[in-house]
PDB file of C-alpha atoms in Angstrom:
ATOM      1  CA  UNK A 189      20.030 -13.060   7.120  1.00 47.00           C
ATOM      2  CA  UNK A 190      21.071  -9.708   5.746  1.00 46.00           C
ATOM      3  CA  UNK A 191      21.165  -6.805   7.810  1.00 44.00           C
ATOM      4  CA  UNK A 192      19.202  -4.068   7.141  1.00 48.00           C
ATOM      5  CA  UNK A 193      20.840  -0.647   6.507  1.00 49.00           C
ATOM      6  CA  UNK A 194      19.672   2.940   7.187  1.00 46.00           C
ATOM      7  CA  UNK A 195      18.985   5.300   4.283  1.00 47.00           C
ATOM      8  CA  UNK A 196      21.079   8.200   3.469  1.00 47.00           C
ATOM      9  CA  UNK A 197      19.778  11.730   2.558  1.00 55.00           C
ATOM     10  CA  UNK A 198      21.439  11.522  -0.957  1.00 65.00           C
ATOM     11  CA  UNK A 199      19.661  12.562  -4.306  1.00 82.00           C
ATOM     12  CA  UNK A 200      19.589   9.891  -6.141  1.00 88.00           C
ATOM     13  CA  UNK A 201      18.239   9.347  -9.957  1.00 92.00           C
ATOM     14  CA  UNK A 202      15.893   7.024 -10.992  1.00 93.00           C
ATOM     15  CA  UNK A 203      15.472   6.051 -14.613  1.00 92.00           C
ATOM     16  CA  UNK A 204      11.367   6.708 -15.797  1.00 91.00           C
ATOM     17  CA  UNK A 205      12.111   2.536 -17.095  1.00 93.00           C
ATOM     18  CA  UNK A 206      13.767   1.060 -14.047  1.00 95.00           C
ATOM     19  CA  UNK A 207      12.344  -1.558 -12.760  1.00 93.00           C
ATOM     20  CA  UNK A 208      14.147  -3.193  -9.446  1.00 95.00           C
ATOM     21  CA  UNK A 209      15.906  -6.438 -10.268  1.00 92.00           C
ATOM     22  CA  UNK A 210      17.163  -9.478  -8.509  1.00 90.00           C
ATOM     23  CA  UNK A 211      20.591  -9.245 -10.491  1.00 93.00           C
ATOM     24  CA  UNK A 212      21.231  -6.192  -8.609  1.00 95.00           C
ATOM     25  CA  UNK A 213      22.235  -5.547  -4.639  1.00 96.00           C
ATOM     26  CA  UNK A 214      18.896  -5.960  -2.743  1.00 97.00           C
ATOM     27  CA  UNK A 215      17.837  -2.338  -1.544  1.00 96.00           C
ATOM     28  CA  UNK A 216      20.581  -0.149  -2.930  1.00 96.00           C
ATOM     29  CA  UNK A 217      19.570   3.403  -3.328  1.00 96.00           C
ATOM     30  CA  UNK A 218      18.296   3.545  -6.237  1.00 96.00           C
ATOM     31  CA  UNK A 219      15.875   0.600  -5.745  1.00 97.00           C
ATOM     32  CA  UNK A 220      15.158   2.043  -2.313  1.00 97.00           C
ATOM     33  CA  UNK A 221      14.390   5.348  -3.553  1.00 97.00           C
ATOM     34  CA  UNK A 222      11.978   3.862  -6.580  1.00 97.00           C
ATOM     35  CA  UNK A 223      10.123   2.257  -3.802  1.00 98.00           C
ATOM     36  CA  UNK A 224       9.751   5.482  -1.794  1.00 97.00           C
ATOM     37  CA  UNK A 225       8.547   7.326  -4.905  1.00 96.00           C
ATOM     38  CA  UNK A 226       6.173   4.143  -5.585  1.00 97.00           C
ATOM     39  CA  UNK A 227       4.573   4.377  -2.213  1.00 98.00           C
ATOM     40  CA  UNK A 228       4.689   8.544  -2.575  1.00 98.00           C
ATOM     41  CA  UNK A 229       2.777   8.543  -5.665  1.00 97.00           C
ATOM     42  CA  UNK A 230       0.254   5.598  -4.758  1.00 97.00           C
ATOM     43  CA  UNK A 231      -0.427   7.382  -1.386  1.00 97.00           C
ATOM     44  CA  UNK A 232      -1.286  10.684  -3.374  1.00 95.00           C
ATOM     45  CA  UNK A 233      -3.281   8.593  -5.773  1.00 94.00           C
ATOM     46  CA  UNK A 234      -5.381   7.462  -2.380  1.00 93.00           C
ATOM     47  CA  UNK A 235      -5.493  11.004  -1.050  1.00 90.00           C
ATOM     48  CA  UNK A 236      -7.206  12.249  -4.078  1.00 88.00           C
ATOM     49  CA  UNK A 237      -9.582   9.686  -4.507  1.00 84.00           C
ATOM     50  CA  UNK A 238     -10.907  10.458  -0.543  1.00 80.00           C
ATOM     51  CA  UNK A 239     -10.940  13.959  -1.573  1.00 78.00           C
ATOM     52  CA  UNK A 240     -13.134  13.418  -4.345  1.00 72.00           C
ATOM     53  CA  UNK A 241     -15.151  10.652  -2.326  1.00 67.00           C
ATOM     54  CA  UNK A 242     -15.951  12.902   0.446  1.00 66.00           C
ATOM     55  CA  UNK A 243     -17.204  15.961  -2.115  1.00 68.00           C
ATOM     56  CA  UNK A 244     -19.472  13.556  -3.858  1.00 65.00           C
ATOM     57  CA  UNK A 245     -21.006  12.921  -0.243  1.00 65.00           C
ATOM     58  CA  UNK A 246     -21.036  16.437   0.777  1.00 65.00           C
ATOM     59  CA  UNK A 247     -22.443  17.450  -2.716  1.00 65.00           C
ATOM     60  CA  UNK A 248     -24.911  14.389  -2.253  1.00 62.00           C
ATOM     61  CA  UNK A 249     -27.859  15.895  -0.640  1.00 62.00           C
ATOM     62  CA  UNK A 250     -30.905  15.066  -2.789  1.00 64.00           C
ATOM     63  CA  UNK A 251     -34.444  14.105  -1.370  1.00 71.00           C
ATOM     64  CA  UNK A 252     -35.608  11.183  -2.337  1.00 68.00           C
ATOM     65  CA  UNK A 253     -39.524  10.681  -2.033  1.00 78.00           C
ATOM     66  CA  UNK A 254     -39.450   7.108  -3.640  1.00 80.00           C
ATOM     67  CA  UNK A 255     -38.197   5.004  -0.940  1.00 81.00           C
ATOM     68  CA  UNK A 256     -36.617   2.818  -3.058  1.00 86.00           C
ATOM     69  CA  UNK A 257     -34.568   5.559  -3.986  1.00 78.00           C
ATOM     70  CA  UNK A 258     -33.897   6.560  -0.458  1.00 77.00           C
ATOM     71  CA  UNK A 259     -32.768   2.704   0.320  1.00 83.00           C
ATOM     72  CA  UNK A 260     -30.481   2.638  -2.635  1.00 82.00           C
ATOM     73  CA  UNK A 261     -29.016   6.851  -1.457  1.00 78.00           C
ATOM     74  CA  UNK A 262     -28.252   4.938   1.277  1.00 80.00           C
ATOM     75  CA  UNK A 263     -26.188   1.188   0.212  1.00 85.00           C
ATOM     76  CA  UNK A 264     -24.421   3.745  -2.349  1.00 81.00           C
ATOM     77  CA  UNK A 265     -23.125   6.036   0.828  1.00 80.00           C
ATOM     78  CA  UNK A 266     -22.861   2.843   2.677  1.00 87.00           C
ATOM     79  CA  UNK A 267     -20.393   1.631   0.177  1.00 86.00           C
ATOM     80  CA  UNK A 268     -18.453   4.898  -0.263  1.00 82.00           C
ATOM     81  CA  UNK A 269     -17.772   5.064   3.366  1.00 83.00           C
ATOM     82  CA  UNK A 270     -16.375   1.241   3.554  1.00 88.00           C
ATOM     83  CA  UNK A 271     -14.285   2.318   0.547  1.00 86.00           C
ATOM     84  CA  UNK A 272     -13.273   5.176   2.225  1.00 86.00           C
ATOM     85  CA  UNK A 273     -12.254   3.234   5.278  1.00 89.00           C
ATOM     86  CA  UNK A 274     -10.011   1.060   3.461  1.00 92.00           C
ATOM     87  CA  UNK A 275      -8.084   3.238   1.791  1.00 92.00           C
ATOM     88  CA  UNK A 276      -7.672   5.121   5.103  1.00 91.00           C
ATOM     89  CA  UNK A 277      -6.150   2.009   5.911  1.00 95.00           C
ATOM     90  CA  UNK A 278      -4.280   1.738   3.291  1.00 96.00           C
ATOM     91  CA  UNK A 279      -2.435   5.034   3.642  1.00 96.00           C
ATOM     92  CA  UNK A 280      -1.904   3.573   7.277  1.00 97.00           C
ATOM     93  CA  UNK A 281       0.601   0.901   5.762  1.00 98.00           C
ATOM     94  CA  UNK A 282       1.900   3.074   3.243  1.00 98.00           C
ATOM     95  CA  UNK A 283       3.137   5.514   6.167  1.00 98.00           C
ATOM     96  CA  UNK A 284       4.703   2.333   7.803  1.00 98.00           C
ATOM     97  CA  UNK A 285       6.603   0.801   4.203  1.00 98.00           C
ATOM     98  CA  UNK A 286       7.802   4.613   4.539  1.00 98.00           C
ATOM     99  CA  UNK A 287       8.796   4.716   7.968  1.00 98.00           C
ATOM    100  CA  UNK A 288      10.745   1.228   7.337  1.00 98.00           C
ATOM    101  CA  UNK A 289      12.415   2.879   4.085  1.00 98.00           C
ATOM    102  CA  UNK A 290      13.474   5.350   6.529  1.00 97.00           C
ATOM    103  CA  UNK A 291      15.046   3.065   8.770  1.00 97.00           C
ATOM    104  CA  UNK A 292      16.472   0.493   6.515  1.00 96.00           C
ATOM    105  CA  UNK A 293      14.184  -2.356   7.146  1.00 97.00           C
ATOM    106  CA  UNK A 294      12.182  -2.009   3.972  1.00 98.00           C
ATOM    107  CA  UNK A 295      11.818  -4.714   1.841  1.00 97.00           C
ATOM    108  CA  UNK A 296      12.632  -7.402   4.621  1.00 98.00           C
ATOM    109  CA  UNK A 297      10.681 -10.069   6.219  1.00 97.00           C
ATOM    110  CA  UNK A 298       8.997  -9.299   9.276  1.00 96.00           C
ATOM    111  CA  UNK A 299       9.181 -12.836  10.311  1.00 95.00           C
ATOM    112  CA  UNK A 300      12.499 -14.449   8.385  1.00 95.00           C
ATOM    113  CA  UNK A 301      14.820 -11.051   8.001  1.00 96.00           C
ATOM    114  CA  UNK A 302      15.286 -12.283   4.377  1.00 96.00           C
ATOM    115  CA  UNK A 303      14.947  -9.928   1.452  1.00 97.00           C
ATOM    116  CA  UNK A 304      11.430  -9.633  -0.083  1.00 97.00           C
ATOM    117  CA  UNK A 305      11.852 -10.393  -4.121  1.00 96.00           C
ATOM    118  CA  UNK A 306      11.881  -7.051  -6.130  1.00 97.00           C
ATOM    119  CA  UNK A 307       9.229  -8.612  -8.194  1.00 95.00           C
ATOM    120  CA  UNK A 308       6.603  -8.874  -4.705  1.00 96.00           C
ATOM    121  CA  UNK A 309       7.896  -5.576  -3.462  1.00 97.00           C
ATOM    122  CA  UNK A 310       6.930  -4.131  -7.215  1.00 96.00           C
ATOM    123  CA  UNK A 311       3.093  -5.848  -7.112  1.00 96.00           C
ATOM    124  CA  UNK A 312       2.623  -4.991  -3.631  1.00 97.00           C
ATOM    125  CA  UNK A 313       4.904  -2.270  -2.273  1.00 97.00           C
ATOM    126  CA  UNK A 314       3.409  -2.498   1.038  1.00 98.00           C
ATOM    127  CA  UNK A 315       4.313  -6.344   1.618  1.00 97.00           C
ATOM    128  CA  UNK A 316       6.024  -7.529   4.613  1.00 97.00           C
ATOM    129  CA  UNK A 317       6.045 -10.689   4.473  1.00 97.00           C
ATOM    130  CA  UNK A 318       8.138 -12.501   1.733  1.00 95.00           C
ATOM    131  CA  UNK A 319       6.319 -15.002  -0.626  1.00 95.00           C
ATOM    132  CA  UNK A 320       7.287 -17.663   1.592  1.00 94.00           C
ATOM    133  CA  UNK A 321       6.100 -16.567   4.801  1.00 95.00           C
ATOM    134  CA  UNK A 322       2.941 -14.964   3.453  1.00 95.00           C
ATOM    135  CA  UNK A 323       2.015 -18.553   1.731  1.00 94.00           C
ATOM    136  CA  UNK A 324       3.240 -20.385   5.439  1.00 93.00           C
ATOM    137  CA  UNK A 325       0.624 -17.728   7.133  1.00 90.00           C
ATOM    138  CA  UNK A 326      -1.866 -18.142   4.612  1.00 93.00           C
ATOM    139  CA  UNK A 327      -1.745 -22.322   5.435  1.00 92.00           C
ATOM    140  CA  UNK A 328      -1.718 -21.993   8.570  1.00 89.00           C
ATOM    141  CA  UNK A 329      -5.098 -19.379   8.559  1.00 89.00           C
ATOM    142  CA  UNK A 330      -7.035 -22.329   6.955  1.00 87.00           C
ATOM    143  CA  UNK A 331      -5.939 -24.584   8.958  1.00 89.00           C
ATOM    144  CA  UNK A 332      -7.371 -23.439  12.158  1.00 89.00           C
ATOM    145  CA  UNK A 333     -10.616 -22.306  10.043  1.00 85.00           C
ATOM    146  CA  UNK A 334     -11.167 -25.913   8.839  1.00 73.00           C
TER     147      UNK A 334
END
């Protein structure tokens, strides 16, 4: 199991065409800092998209006489709220895969300690699990549900 190591307050330059490797030391800096700017960017994505979710609701204020209309007003807001939820949520483990860049452990299981493969950590920045461990949980889920 490799330890994790805490980030240092370097610059460091990242290529617009890297793309983090398993031929190359798991979580150097400049695969840490890619990852940062990954979960950065995706967070602001998320950020903007509530923004713009929440003036479409306050800009939303049409009556509705048909109640048809009214019922379908309401499963639209319904559904912009849920959405809404879940990417609060969302920025809720994107602070934490930042938090863990901080301290080093990004990019490590939470259950094994072993490194998380570049490729997972690329598709879903916010993983903690490896592939491994995430398939072992996943079995085990269905087995006490069946």
């Amino acid at each position: 199991m490799a330890k994790p190591q805490s980030t240092s307050k370097k610059s460091v330059i990242v290529p617009a065409n890297y793309v983090p490797g398993d031929d190359e030391k798991f979580m150097n800096d400049r695969m840490r800092e890619y990852f940062r700017r990954r979960l950065l960017n995706w967070k602001e994505e998320i950020s903007a998209q509530t923004r713009d979710t929440v003036e479409y609701l306050q800009g939303e204020r049409v009556n509705h006489p048909d109640p048809t209309d009214v019922a379908t007003y309401n499963a639209d807001r319904q559904l912009e709220l849920r959405t809404k939820d879940r990417l609060r949520k969302l920025v809720r483990k994107i602070d934490k895969a930042l938090v863990r860049i901080e301290d080093g452990s990004y990019g490590y299981c939470e259950e094994t300690g072993d490194p998380i493969s570049p490729r997972r950590l690329d598709a879903r920045p916010i993983a903690t699990l490896s592939l491994e461990a995430q398939e072992m949980h996943e079995r085990g889920e269905r087995m006490r549900a069946g």
